XYZ file of C-alpha atoms in Angstrom:
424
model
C -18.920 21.451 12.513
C -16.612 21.640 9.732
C -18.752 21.167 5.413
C -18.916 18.000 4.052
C -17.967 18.279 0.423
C -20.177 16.240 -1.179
C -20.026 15.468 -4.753
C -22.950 12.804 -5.973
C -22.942 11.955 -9.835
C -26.525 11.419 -9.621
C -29.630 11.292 -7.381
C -27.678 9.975 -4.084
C -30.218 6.879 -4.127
C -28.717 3.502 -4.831
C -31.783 1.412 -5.158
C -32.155 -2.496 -5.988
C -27.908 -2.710 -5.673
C -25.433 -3.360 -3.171
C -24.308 -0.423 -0.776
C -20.957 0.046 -0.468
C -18.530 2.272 1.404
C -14.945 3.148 1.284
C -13.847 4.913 4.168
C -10.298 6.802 3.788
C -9.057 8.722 6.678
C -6.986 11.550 5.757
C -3.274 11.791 5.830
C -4.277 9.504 9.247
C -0.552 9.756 10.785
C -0.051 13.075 10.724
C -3.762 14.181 11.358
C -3.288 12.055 15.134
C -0.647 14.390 15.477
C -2.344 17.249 14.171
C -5.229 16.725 16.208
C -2.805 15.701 19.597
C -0.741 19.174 19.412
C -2.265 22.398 18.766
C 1.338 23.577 18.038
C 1.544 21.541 14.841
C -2.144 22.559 13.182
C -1.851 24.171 10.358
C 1.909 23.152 10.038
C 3.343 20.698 7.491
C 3.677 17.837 9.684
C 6.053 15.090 8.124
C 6.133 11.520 9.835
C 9.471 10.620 10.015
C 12.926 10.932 11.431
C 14.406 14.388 10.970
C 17.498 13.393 8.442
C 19.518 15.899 10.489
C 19.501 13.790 13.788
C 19.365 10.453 11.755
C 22.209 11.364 9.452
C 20.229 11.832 6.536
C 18.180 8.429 6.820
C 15.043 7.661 7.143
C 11.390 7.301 5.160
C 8.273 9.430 4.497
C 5.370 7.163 6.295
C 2.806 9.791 5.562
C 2.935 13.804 5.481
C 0.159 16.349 6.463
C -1.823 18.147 3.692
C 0.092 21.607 4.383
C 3.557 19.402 3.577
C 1.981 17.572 0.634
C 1.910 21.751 -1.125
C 5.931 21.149 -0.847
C 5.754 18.054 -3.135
C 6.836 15.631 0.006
C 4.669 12.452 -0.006
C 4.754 8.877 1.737
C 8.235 6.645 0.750
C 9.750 9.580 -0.082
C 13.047 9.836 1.491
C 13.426 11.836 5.027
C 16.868 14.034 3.127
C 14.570 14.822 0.460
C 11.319 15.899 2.245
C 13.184 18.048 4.209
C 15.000 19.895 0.973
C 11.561 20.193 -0.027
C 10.011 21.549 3.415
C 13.108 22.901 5.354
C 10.421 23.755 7.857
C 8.446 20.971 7.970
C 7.827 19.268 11.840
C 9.596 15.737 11.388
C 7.740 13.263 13.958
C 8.978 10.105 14.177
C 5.509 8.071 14.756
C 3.420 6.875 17.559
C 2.129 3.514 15.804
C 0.702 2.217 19.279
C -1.317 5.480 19.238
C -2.250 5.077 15.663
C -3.253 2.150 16.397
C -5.776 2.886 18.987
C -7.042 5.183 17.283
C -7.906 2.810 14.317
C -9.593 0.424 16.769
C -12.173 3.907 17.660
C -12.490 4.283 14.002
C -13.781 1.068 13.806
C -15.923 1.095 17.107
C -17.840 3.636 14.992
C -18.250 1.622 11.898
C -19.534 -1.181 13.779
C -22.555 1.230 14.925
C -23.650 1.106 11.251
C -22.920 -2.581 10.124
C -20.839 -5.675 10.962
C -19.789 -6.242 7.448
C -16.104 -4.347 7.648
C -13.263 -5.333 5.598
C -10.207 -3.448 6.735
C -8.061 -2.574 3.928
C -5.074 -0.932 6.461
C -4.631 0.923 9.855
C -6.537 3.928 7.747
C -8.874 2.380 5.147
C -12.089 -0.079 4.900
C -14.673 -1.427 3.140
C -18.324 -1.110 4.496
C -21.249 -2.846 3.503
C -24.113 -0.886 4.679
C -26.975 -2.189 2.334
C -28.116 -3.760 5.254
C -27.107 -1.149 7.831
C -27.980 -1.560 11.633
C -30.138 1.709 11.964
C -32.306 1.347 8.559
C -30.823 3.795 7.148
C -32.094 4.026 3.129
C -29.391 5.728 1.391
C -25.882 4.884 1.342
C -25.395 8.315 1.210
C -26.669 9.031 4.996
C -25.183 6.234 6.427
C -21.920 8.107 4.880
C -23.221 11.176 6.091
C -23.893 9.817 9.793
C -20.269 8.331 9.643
C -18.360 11.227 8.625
C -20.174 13.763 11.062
C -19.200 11.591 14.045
C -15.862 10.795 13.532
C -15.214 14.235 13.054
C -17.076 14.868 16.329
C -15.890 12.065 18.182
C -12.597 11.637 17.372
C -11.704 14.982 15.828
C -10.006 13.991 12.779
C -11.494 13.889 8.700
C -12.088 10.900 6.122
C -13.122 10.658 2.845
C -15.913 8.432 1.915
C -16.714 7.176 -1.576
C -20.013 5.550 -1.852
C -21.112 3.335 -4.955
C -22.658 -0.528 -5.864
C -18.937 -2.222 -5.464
C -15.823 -2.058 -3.924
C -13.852 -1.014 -6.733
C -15.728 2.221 -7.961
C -16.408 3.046 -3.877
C -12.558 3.220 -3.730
C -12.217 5.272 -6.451
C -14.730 7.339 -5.565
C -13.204 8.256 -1.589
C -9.815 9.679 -3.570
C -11.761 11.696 -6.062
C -12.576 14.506 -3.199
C -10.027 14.708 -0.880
C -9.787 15.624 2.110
C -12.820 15.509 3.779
C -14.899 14.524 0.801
C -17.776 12.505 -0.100
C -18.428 11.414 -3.707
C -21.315 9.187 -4.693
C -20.973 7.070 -7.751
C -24.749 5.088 -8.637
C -25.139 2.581 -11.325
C -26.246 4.634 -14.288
C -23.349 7.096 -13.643
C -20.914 4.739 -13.286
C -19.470 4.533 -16.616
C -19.456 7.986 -17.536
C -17.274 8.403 -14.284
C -15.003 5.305 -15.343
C -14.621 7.011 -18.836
C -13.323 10.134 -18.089
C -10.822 8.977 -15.496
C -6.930 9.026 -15.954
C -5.838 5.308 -16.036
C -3.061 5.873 -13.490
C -6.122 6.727 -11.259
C -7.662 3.035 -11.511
C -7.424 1.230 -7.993
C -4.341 -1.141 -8.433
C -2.734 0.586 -11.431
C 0.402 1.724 -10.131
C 3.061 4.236 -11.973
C 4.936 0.865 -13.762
C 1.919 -0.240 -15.043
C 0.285 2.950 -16.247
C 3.445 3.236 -18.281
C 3.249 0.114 -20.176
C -0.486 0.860 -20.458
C 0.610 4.651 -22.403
C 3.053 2.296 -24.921
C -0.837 0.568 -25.968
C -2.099 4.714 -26.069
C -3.877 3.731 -23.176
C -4.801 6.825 -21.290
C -8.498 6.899 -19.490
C -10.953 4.671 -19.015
C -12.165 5.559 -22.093
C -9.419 4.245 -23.693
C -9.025 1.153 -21.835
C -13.050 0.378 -22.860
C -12.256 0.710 -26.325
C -10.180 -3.070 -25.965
C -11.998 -6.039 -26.337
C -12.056 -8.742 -23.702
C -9.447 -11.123 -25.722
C -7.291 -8.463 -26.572
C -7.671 -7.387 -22.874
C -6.511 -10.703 -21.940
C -3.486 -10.864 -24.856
C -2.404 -7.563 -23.583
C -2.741 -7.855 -19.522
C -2.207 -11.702 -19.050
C -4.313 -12.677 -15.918
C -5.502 -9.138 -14.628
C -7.004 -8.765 -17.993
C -10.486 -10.244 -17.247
C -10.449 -7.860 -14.233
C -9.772 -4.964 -16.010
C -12.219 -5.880 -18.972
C -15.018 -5.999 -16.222
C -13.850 -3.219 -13.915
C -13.923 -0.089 -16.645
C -17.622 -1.711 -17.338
C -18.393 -1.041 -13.880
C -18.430 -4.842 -12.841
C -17.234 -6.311 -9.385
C -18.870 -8.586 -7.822
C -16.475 -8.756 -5.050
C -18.387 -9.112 -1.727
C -16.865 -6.807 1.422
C -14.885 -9.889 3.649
C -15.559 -9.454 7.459
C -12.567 -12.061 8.107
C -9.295 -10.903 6.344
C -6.279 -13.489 7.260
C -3.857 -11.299 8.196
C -0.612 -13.286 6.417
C 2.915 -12.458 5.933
C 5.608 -13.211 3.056
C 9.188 -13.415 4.289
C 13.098 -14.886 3.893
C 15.853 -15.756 5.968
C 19.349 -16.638 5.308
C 21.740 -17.546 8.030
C 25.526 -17.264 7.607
C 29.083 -18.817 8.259
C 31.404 -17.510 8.487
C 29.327 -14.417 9.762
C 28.808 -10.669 8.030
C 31.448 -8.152 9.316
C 30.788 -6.092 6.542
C 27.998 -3.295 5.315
C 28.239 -4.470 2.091
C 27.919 -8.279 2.739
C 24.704 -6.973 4.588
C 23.271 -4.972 1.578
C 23.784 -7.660 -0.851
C 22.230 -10.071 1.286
C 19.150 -7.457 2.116
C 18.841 -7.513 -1.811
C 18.525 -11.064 -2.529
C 16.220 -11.147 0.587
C 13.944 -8.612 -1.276
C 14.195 -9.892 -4.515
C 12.911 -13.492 -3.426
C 10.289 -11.700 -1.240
C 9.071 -9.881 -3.812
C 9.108 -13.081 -6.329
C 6.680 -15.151 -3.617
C 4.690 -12.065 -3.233
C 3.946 -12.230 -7.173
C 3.826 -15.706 -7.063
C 0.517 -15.299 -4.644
C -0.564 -11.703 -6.442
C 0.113 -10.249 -3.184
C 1.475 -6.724 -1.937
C 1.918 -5.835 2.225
C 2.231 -2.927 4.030
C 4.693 -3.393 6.842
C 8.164 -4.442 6.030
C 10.361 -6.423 9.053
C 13.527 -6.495 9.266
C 15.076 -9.161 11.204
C 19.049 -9.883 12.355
C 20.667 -11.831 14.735
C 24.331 -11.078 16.013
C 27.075 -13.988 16.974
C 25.569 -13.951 20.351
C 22.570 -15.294 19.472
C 20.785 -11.912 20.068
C 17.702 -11.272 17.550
C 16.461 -7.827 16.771
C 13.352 -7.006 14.858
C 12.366 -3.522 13.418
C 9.574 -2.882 11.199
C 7.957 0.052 9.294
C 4.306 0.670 8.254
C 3.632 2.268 5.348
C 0.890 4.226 3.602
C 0.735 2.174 0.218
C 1.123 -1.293 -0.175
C 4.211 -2.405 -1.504
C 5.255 -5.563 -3.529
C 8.891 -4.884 -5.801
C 11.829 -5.696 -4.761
C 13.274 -2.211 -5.145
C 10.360 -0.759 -2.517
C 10.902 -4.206 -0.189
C 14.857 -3.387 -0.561
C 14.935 0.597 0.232
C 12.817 0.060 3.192
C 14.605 -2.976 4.590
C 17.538 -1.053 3.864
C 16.374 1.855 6.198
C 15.601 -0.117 9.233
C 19.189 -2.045 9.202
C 21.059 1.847 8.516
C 18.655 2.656 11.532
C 18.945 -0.116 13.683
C 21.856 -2.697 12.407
C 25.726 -3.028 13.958
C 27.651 -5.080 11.662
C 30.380 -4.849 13.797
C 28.994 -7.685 16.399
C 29.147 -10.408 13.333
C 25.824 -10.980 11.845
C 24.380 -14.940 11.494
C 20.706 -14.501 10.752
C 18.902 -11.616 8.173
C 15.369 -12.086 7.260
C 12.897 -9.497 5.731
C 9.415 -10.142 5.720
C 6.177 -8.120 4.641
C 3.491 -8.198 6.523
C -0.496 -6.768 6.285
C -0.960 -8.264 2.955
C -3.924 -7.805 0.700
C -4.679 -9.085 -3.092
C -2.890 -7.491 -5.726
C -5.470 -5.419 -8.236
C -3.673 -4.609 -11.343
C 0.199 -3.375 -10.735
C 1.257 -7.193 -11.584
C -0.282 -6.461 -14.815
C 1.876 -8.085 -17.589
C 1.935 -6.599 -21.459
C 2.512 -10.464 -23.075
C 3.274 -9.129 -26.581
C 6.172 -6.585 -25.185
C 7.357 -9.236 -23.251
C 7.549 -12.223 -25.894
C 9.633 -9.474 -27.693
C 12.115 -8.815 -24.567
C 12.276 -12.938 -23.996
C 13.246 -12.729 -28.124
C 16.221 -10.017 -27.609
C 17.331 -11.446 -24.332
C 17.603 -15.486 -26.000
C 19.837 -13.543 -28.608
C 21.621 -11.630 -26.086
C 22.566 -14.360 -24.623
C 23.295 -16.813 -27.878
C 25.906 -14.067 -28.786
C 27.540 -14.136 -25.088
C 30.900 -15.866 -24.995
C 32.523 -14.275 -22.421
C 31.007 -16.830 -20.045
C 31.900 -20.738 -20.318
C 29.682 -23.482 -20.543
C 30.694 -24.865 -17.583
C 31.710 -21.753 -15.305
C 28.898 -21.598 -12.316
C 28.357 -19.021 -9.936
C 28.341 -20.790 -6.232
C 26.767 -19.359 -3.573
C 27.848 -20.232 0.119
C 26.263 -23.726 0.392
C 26.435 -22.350 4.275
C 22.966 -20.356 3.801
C 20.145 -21.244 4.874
C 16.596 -20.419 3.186
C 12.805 -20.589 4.641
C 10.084 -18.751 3.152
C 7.335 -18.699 5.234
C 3.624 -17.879 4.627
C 2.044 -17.702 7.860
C -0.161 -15.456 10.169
C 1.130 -12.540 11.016
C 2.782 -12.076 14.662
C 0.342 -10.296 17.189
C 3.529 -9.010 19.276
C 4.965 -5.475 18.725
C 8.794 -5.765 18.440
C 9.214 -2.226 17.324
C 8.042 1.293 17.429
C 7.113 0.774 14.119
C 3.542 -1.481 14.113
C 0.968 -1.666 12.243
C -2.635 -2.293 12.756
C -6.176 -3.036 11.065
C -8.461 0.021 10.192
C-alpha cells in the first residue's frame, strides 16, 4: 500500500459543522491506462491522437503526471504536446472504459453516504457528516475512501476535506497526486489568505487577470474589499466572492444534478461545399453557444459536434474534456477539431449544430470588472460616433435560408461517438 500524504491545517476533527468531501481522481484518463498496461507505467502517457497519424490535429483530454514534467496539459493541442514530449505514448481514449470505471468509483462512495454530487466523470462532492458506517471524522471516512480505491480499483485520488464545498475543492488540488488536505473552521481563513487568487475554485486565467489590474493577488488581497465594492467591482459573482474568501458557503452537496445541455443549429441552402463556409458557421455556432451559456452562468464539459450531408445523413462526434468550458474561443477550437477529424465538406453540408453538454454552475470566471467596462462601453460609443465609413442605412444580411434552435434540454443518454462522457 502506497502513503497517503496527508496534510491537515489543524486537529483533523470537524466538530458541530458540516462534513464535506471532494474527491479528485488523478490525471483519471491516463491513470485507466496506466493502470490497464504495464508497458505505459511510468511513461508520459498523453490522451489523444498522435498529430503524426492525424495530420497534426487533435486535443490534449488529459496527460499523465510523467507528461505534465514536459509542460503538456489538457486542451493543449496534440502538435504541441508532442513538440513538448516527442516521446510521449499518444492514446486516443477509451471513454466507454472511463466510464465504467467512474460508475466503480462511485459504487465505493455510496458505501460511505448517499449524498454524492458528481461534479464530472472524475470529480464529486461527498457529504459524509452523516456517513453510513459512523464514522466521526471526516478525515477517516477520507482515509477509508482513499485506501480502497487504491486497493480496489488500483488507481489514486486526491481528497480535500473541510465544512463546505468550496474550501473541500480547494483543498483536494492543494496536494496532488494522491493527497489529502484537511481544512477545519478555525483554519480556514488563514488557508484562504495565503492562497494565489488564480487558485480560487471558478477563477479562471481571464479573470485572475482583470482581478491583478484591481492589485488583486491572494486571498488576502481579495479580503481587504468590502462587500459593496465587491459587488461594484465583480457585478453578480461579487456577493459570492465577498462570502467565499470569509470561508462562507452554504451550498448543500445535490444528490440529483440535471444533467442539461446548451446547443445551436443552423441549416443551409444552398448547401456548404466549402471549409471555410464550415468554419465561419462553426464560429457563429460557438459564439451564440457560449452567449446562452452566460446567459444561464453555465460552463459544460463535452462539446458535440453535429452535421448532416445532402443525403440526409447525420453524424455526431463529441469530446470530453478535463475542465469545463464556457467561451466561445474554447467551444470553437474544440468544435473545430471534431469537424477537421470527422467532417467531408465535399458531400454538401445542410445541417451544423454544436452543443455542450455535462453542464454545471458557473463559480466566478463570468466575473465582470463594471468600472473597466463602463470605460470600454465609453471608448467603443466614441469609436463608433467617429465611424463613417459605414452608412446609415447599409445592413449586413445574413442568408434568411438559416435556420436557428437553441435548445436547453436533458442531455442524450445514447453514445454517438468514441468520445462520451459520464458522471463521477
Amino acid at each position: 500500500m502506497r502513503t497517503i500524504g496527508i496534510l491537515s491545517f489543524d486537529d483533523p476533527k470537524i466538530d458541530g459543522s458540516r462534513k464535506i468531501l471532494h474527491v479528485d481522481m488523478d490525471a483519471f484518463f491516463a491513470s485507466v491506462e496506466q493502470r490497464d498496461n504495464p508497458a505505459y507505467r511510468g511513461k508520459p502517457v498523453i490522451i489523444a491522437r498522435h498529430p503524426k497519424e492525424n495530420s497534426g490535429k487533435g486535443v490534449v483530454s488529459t496527460a499523465s503526471y510523467e507528461a505534465r514534467k514536459y509542460g503538456v496539459h489538457s486542451a493543449m493541442s496534440a502538435a504541441e504536446a508532442y513538440r513538448l514530449c516527442p516521446q510521449g505514448i499518444f492514446v486516443s481514449g477509451n471513454y466507454a472504459l472511463y466510464r465504467e470505471v467512474s460508475e466503480q468509483v462511485r459504487e465505493i462512495f455510496k458505501r460511505y453516504t448517499d449524498i454524492i454530487e458528481p461534479l464530472s466523470i472524475d470529480e464529486a462532492f461527498l457529504d459524509v457528516t452523516d456517513n453510513k458506517k459512523g464514522i466521526p471524522y471526516a478525515m477517516d471516512v477520507a482515509k477509508e475512501i482513499q485506501e480502497t480505491i487504491y486497493k480496489e480499483l488500483n488507481l489514486t485520488c486526491s481528497i480535500g476535506v473541510s465544512y463546505n464545498k468550496f474550501i473541500a475543492k480547494l483543498a483536494s488540488d492543494y496536494q496532488k497526486p494522491f493527497g489529502m488536505t484537511v481544512i477545519t473552521p478555525k483554519r480556514a481563513i488563514p488557508f484562504l489568505e495565503q492562497l494565489p487568487i488564480e487558485d480560487f475554485y471558478g477563477v479562471g486565467t481571464r479573470s485572475a487577470e482583470k482581478m491583478h489590474e484591481l492589485d488583486i493577488y491572494t486571498g488576502a488581497d481579495l479580503k481587504k474589499l468590502s462587500q459593496d465594492e465587491c459587488i461594484q467591482y465583480f457585478g453578480k459573482a461579487g456577493l459570492a466572492l465577498y462570502e467565499r474568501v470569509r470561508g462562507v458557503d452554504d451550498r448543500p452537496v445535490k444528490v440529483t444534478r440535471i444533467r442539461k445541455s446548451i446547443g445551436k443549429e443552423r441549416t443551409f441552402y444552398p448547401f456548404l461545399y466549402h471549409d471555410n463556409e464550415v468554419e465561419e458557421t462553426l464560429r457563429k455556432l460557438a459564439n451564440s453557444v457560449s452567449e446562452a451559456l452566460g446567459k444561464k452562468d453555465m460552463h459544460g464539459k463535452v462539446v458535440t459536434l453535429k452535421f448532416r450531408n445532402v443525403d440526409f445523413e447525420t453524424v455526431t462526434r463529441q469530446t470530453s474534456l478535463v475542465d469545463a468550458i464556457s467561451n466561445s474561443q474554447d467551444i470553437y477550437f474544440y468544435a473545430l477539431d471534431l469537424w477537421q477529424t470527422y467532417g467531408d465538406v465535399s458531400q454538401g453540408i445542410r445541417l451544423l449544430g454544436i452543443t455542450v453538454s455535462d453542464l454545471s454552475q458557473l463559480a466566478f470566471e463570468n466575473i465582470r470588472l463594471n468600472l473597466y467596462e463602463h470605460q470600454a462601453k465609453e471608448a467603443e460609443t466614441l469609436a463608433y460616433k467617429s465611424n463613417t465609413l459605414l452608412s446609415e442605412n447599409e445592413e449586413i444580411n445574413e442568408n434568411k435560408n438559416i435556420k436557428e434552435d437553441s435548445t436547453i434540454q436533458p442531455a442524450p443518454d445514447q453514445a454517438p461517438s468514441e468520445h462520451e462522457d459520464g458522471d463521477a
